[in-house]
Amino acid sequence: MRFGDFVKDKRNKKEIKLKTLAKKLNLSIPYWSDIENNRRYPITGKLEALIKILELSPKEQALLYDLAGKARSEVSPDLLEYIMDWEVSTYVRAALRKAKQNNMSVKEWKRIVEEIDKIRYQKFEREES
């Protein structure tokens, strides 16, 4: 699935006209049409507004960001600051490089994500106690 296809599908399911969405995003109709038809790159500065207009779930939001990043051959826009500027950025980049060097499998990545979820859940439990 591509960014434009995803957005067009969500817009149609919400019964929002292309013209209406373009106006809410302060974009011309032809420009927004080009984005929805995958003829132009997604405008990363409009993603937050798009999320609100389309009322996307957290899972759909992550997919929207991922598709925008993929379309632009960039890191997902919601992760860029964390990867490059945040206090742990050295470790994030090191982990990604080690994973790449070791050709980590999907199964291994799933296990890592599960471990991160466990850490977060344990931290939440300690805070609640």
JSON list of C-alpha atoms in Angstrom, two decimals:
[
{"chain": "A", "resi": 1, "resn": "MET", "atom": "CA", "xyz": [0.00, 0.00, 0.00]},
{"chain": "A", "resi": 2, "resn": "ARG", "atom": "CA", "xyz": [1.17, 3.52, -0.77]},
{"chain": "A", "resi": 3, "resn": "PHE", "atom": "CA", "xyz": [0.54, 6.74, 1.12]},
{"chain": "A", "resi": 4, "resn": "GLY", "atom": "CA", "xyz": [-1.95, 8.20, -1.35]},
{"chain": "A", "resi": 5, "resn": "ASP", "atom": "CA", "xyz": [-3.94, 4.97, -1.55]},
{"chain": "A", "resi": 6, "resn": "PHE", "atom": "CA", "xyz": [-4.16, 4.75, 2.24]},
{"chain": "A", "resi": 7, "resn": "VAL", "atom": "CA", "xyz": [-5.30, 8.36, 2.64]},
{"chain": "A", "resi": 8, "resn": "LYS", "atom": "CA", "xyz": [-7.81, 8.16, -0.20]},
{"chain": "A", "resi": 9, "resn": "ASP", "atom": "CA", "xyz": [-9.30, 5.00, 1.29]},
{"chain": "A", "resi": 10, "resn": "LYS", "atom": "CA", "xyz": [-9.64, 6.58, 4.75]},
{"chain": "A", "resi": 11, "resn": "ARG", "atom": "CA", "xyz": [-11.09, 9.80, 3.27]},
{"chain": "A", "resi": 12, "resn": "ASN", "atom": "CA", "xyz": [-13.66, 7.85, 1.26]},
{"chain": "A", "resi": 13, "resn": "LYS", "atom": "CA", "xyz": [-14.65, 5.75, 4.28]},
{"chain": "A", "resi": 14, "resn": "LYS", "atom": "CA", "xyz": [-15.24, 8.96, 6.23]},
{"chain": "A", "resi": 15, "resn": "GLU", "atom": "CA", "xyz": [-17.23, 10.30, 3.25]},
{"chain": "A", "resi": 16, "resn": "ILE", "atom": "CA", "xyz": [-15.06, 13.42, 3.04]},
{"chain": "A", "resi": 17, "resn": "LYS", "atom": "CA", "xyz": [-14.81, 14.98, -0.41]},
{"chain": "A", "resi": 18, "resn": "LEU", "atom": "CA", "xyz": [-11.35, 15.56, -1.85]},
{"chain": "A", "resi": 19, "resn": "LYS", "atom": "CA", "xyz": [-12.14, 19.27, -2.16]},
{"chain": "A", "resi": 20, "resn": "THR", "atom": "CA", "xyz": [-13.14, 19.47, 1.50]},
{"chain": "A", "resi": 21, "resn": "LEU", "atom": "CA", "xyz": [-10.00, 17.72, 2.71]},
{"chain": "A", "resi": 22, "resn": "ALA", "atom": "CA", "xyz": [-7.74, 19.87, 0.52]},
{"chain": "A", "resi": 23, "resn": "LYS", "atom": "CA", "xyz": [-9.40, 23.00, 1.91]},
{"chain": "A", "resi": 24, "resn": "LYS", "atom": "CA", "xyz": [-9.00, 21.82, 5.52]},
{"chain": "A", "resi": 25, "resn": "LEU", "atom": "CA", "xyz": [-5.31, 21.17, 4.85]},
{"chain": "A", "resi": 26, "resn": "ASN", "atom": "CA", "xyz": [-4.94, 24.57, 3.16]},
{"chain": "A", "resi": 27, "resn": "LEU", "atom": "CA", "xyz": [-3.79, 22.94, -0.10]},
{"chain": "A", "resi": 28, "resn": "SER", "atom": "CA", "xyz": [-5.03, 23.31, -3.65]},
{"chain": "A", "resi": 29, "resn": "ILE", "atom": "CA", "xyz": [-7.35, 20.58, -4.92]},
{"chain": "A", "resi": 30, "resn": "PRO", "atom": "CA", "xyz": [-5.00, 19.56, -7.79]},
{"chain": "A", "resi": 31, "resn": "TYR", "atom": "CA", "xyz": [-2.03, 19.39, -5.42]},
{"chain": "A", "resi": 32, "resn": "TRP", "atom": "CA", "xyz": [-3.90, 17.19, -2.91]},
{"chain": "A", "resi": 33, "resn": "SER", "atom": "CA", "xyz": [-5.24, 15.05, -5.74]},
{"chain": "A", "resi": 34, "resn": "ASP", "atom": "CA", "xyz": [-1.66, 14.47, -6.91]},
{"chain": "A", "resi": 35, "resn": "ILE", "atom": "CA", "xyz": [-0.70, 13.35, -3.40]},
{"chain": "A", "resi": 36, "resn": "GLU", "atom": "CA", "xyz": [-3.65, 10.95, -3.16]},
{"chain": "A", "resi": 37, "resn": "ASN", "atom": "CA", "xyz": [-2.78, 9.56, -6.59]},
{"chain": "A", "resi": 38, "resn": "ASN", "atom": "CA", "xyz": [0.86, 9.07, -5.59]},
{"chain": "A", "resi": 39, "resn": "ARG", "atom": "CA", "xyz": [2.15, 11.63, -8.07]},
{"chain": "A", "resi": 40, "resn": "ARG", "atom": "CA", "xyz": [3.63, 13.86, -5.34]},
{"chain": "A", "resi": 41, "resn": "TYR", "atom": "CA", "xyz": [5.38, 13.18, -2.06]},
{"chain": "A", "resi": 42, "resn": "PRO", "atom": "CA", "xyz": [3.36, 13.43, 1.14]},
{"chain": "A", "resi": 43, "resn": "ILE", "atom": "CA", "xyz": [3.72, 16.76, 2.93]},
{"chain": "A", "resi": 44, "resn": "THR", "atom": "CA", "xyz": [5.07, 15.79, 6.32]},
{"chain": "A", "resi": 45, "resn": "GLY", "atom": "CA", "xyz": [4.01, 19.13, 7.84]},
{"chain": "A", "resi": 46, "resn": "LYS", "atom": "CA", "xyz": [0.36, 18.27, 7.23]},
{"chain": "A", "resi": 47, "resn": "LEU", "atom": "CA", "xyz": [0.31, 14.80, 8.80]},
{"chain": "A", "resi": 48, "resn": "GLU", "atom": "CA", "xyz": [-0.89, 15.87, 12.26]},
{"chain": "A", "resi": 49, "resn": "ALA", "atom": "CA", "xyz": [-3.83, 17.76, 10.75]},
{"chain": "A", "resi": 50, "resn": "LEU", "atom": "CA", "xyz": [-4.59, 14.81, 8.48]},
{"chain": "A", "resi": 51, "resn": "ILE", "atom": "CA", "xyz": [-4.61, 12.44, 11.46]},
{"chain": "A", "resi": 52, "resn": "LYS", "atom": "CA", "xyz": [-7.16, 14.62, 13.24]},
{"chain": "A", "resi": 53, "resn": "ILE", "atom": "CA", "xyz": [-9.38, 15.11, 10.21]},
{"chain": "A", "resi": 54, "resn": "LEU", "atom": "CA", "xyz": [-9.44, 11.40, 9.38]},
{"chain": "A", "resi": 55, "resn": "GLU", "atom": "CA", "xyz": [-9.68, 10.42, 13.09]},
{"chain": "A", "resi": 56, "resn": "LEU", "atom": "CA", "xyz": [-6.98, 7.78, 12.71]},
{"chain": "A", "resi": 57, "resn": "SER", "atom": "CA", "xyz": [-6.37, 5.21, 15.44]},
{"chain": "A", "resi": 58, "resn": "PRO", "atom": "CA", "xyz": [-2.85, 4.94, 16.91]},
{"chain": "A", "resi": 59, "resn": "LYS", "atom": "CA", "xyz": [-2.16, 1.94, 14.67]},
{"chain": "A", "resi": 60, "resn": "GLU", "atom": "CA", "xyz": [-3.39, 3.85, 11.60]},
{"chain": "A", "resi": 61, "resn": "GLN", "atom": "CA", "xyz": [-1.30, 6.86, 12.62]},
{"chain": "A", "resi": 62, "resn": "ALA", "atom": "CA", "xyz": [1.84, 4.72, 12.75]},
{"chain": "A", "resi": 63, "resn": "LEU", "atom": "CA", "xyz": [1.03, 3.32, 9.31]},
{"chain": "A", "resi": 64, "resn": "LEU", "atom": "CA", "xyz": [0.43, 6.82, 7.93]},
{"chain": "A", "resi": 65, "resn": "TYR", "atom": "CA", "xyz": [3.83, 7.96, 9.21]},
{"chain": "A", "resi": 66, "resn": "ASP", "atom": "CA", "xyz": [5.53, 4.84, 7.87]},
{"chain": "A", "resi": 67, "resn": "LEU", "atom": "CA", "xyz": [3.95, 5.22, 4.43]},
{"chain": "A", "resi": 68, "resn": "ALA", "atom": "CA", "xyz": [4.93, 8.91, 4.33]},
{"chain": "A", "resi": 69, "resn": "GLY", "atom": "CA", "xyz": [8.51, 8.05, 5.20]},
{"chain": "A", "resi": 70, "resn": "LYS", "atom": "CA", "xyz": [8.64, 5.24, 2.69]},
{"chain": "A", "resi": 71, "resn": "ALA", "atom": "CA", "xyz": [7.24, 7.45, -0.08]},
{"chain": "A", "resi": 72, "resn": "ARG", "atom": "CA", "xyz": [9.95, 10.01, 0.61]},
{"chain": "A", "resi": 73, "resn": "SER", "atom": "CA", "xyz": [12.69, 7.37, 1.16]},
{"chain": "A", "resi": 74, "resn": "GLU", "atom": "CA", "xyz": [13.14, 8.78, 4.66]},
{"chain": "A", "resi": 75, "resn": "VAL", "atom": "CA", "xyz": [12.69, 7.67, 8.24]},
{"chain": "A", "resi": 76, "resn": "SER", "atom": "CA", "xyz": [9.08, 7.86, 9.39]},
{"chain": "A", "resi": 77, "resn": "PRO", "atom": "CA", "xyz": [8.54, 11.53, 10.32]},
{"chain": "A", "resi": 78, "resn": "ASP", "atom": "CA", "xyz": [7.31, 10.72, 13.83]},
{"chain": "A", "resi": 79, "resn": "LEU", "atom": "CA", "xyz": [10.60, 8.92, 14.61]},
{"chain": "A", "resi": 80, "resn": "LEU", "atom": "CA", "xyz": [13.15, 11.23, 13.04]},
{"chain": "A", "resi": 81, "resn": "GLU", "atom": "CA", "xyz": [13.64, 13.54, 16.03]},
{"chain": "A", "resi": 82, "resn": "TYR", "atom": "CA", "xyz": [13.88, 10.60, 18.43]},
{"chain": "A", "resi": 83, "resn": "ILE", "atom": "CA", "xyz": [16.45, 8.85, 16.27]},
{"chain": "A", "resi": 84, "resn": "MET", "atom": "CA", "xyz": [18.58, 11.92, 15.62]},
{"chain": "A", "resi": 85, "resn": "ASP", "atom": "CA", "xyz": [18.17, 14.40, 18.47]},
{"chain": "A", "resi": 86, "resn": "TRP", "atom": "CA", "xyz": [17.01, 12.69, 21.60]},
{"chain": "A", "resi": 87, "resn": "GLU", "atom": "CA", "xyz": [19.25, 11.74, 24.52]},
{"chain": "A", "resi": 88, "resn": "VAL", "atom": "CA", "xyz": [19.30, 8.05, 23.56]},
{"chain": "A", "resi": 89, "resn": "SER", "atom": "CA", "xyz": [19.91, 8.63, 19.86]},
{"chain": "A", "resi": 90, "resn": "THR", "atom": "CA", "xyz": [23.44, 7.17, 20.01]},
{"chain": "A", "resi": 91, "resn": "TYR", "atom": "CA", "xyz": [22.02, 3.90, 21.31]},
{"chain": "A", "resi": 92, "resn": "VAL", "atom": "CA", "xyz": [19.10, 3.81, 18.87]},
{"chain": "A", "resi": 93, "resn": "ARG", "atom": "CA", "xyz": [21.41, 4.22, 15.89]},
{"chain": "A", "resi": 94, "resn": "ALA", "atom": "CA", "xyz": [23.90, 1.72, 17.34]},
{"chain": "A", "resi": 95, "resn": "ALA", "atom": "CA", "xyz": [21.13, -0.85, 17.80]},
{"chain": "A", "resi": 96, "resn": "LEU", "atom": "CA", "xyz": [19.94, -0.37, 14.23]},
{"chain": "A", "resi": 97, "resn": "ARG", "atom": "CA", "xyz": [23.46, -0.72, 12.86]},
{"chain": "A", "resi": 98, "resn": "LYS", "atom": "CA", "xyz": [24.10, -3.89, 14.87]},
{"chain": "A", "resi": 99, "resn": "ALA", "atom": "CA", "xyz": [20.78, -5.33, 13.68]},
{"chain": "A", "resi": 100, "resn": "LYS", "atom": "CA", "xyz": [21.73, -4.54, 10.10]},
{"chain": "A", "resi": 101, "resn": "GLN", "atom": "CA", "xyz": [25.23, -6.02, 10.47]},
{"chain": "A", "resi": 102, "resn": "ASN", "atom": "CA", "xyz": [23.75, -9.20, 11.93]},
{"chain": "A", "resi": 103, "resn": "ASN", "atom": "CA", "xyz": [20.94, -9.35, 9.38]},
{"chain": "A", "resi": 104, "resn": "MET", "atom": "CA", "xyz": [18.29, -9.70, 12.09]},
{"chain": "A", "resi": 105, "resn": "SER", "atom": "CA", "xyz": [15.16, -11.58, 11.13]},
{"chain": "A", "resi": 106, "resn": "VAL", "atom": "CA", "xyz": [11.57, -10.46, 11.55]},
{"chain": "A", "resi": 107, "resn": "LYS", "atom": "CA", "xyz": [11.21, -13.04, 14.31]},
{"chain": "A", "resi": 108, "resn": "GLU", "atom": "CA", "xyz": [14.13, -11.51, 16.21]},
{"chain": "A", "resi": 109, "resn": "TRP", "atom": "CA", "xyz": [12.72, -7.99, 15.82]},
{"chain": "A", "resi": 110, "resn": "LYS", "atom": "CA", "xyz": [9.33, -9.17, 17.09]},
{"chain": "A", "resi": 111, "resn": "ARG", "atom": "CA", "xyz": [11.05, -10.57, 20.18]},
{"chain": "A", "resi": 112, "resn": "ILE", "atom": "CA", "xyz": [12.80, -7.24, 20.79]},
{"chain": "A", "resi": 113, "resn": "VAL", "atom": "CA", "xyz": [9.52, -5.32, 20.46]},
{"chain": "A", "resi": 114, "resn": "GLU", "atom": "CA", "xyz": [7.88, -7.72, 22.92]},
{"chain": "A", "resi": 115, "resn": "GLU", "atom": "CA", "xyz": [10.74, -7.11, 25.37]},
{"chain": "A", "resi": 116, "resn": "ILE", "atom": "CA", "xyz": [10.29, -3.35, 25.05]},
{"chain": "A", "resi": 117, "resn": "ASP", "atom": "CA", "xyz": [6.57, -3.78, 25.77]},
{"chain": "A", "resi": 118, "resn": "LYS", "atom": "CA", "xyz": [7.43, -5.84, 28.89]},
{"chain": "A", "resi": 119, "resn": "ILE", "atom": "CA", "xyz": [9.83, -3.15, 30.13]},
{"chain": "A", "resi": 120, "resn": "ARG", "atom": "CA", "xyz": [7.20, -0.46, 29.63]},
{"chain": "A", "resi": 121, "resn": "TYR", "atom": "CA", "xyz": [4.53, -2.54, 31.38]},
{"chain": "A", "resi": 122, "resn": "GLN", "atom": "CA", "xyz": [6.85, -3.25, 34.35]},
{"chain": "A", "resi": 123, "resn": "LYS", "atom": "CA", "xyz": [7.69, 0.46, 34.64]},
{"chain": "A", "resi": 124, "resn": "PHE", "atom": "CA", "xyz": [3.95, 1.30, 34.59]},
{"chain": "A", "resi": 125, "resn": "GLU", "atom": "CA", "xyz": [3.28, -1.29, 37.33]},
{"chain": "A", "resi": 126, "resn": "ARG", "atom": "CA", "xyz": [6.03, 0.19, 39.55]},
{"chain": "A", "resi": 127, "resn": "GLU", "atom": "CA", "xyz": [4.61, 3.69, 39.08]},
{"chain": "A", "resi": 128, "resn": "GLU", "atom": "CA", "xyz": [1.13, 2.47, 40.04]},
{"chain": "A", "resi": 129, "resn": "SER", "atom": "CA", "xyz": [2.37, 0.83, 43.28]}
]
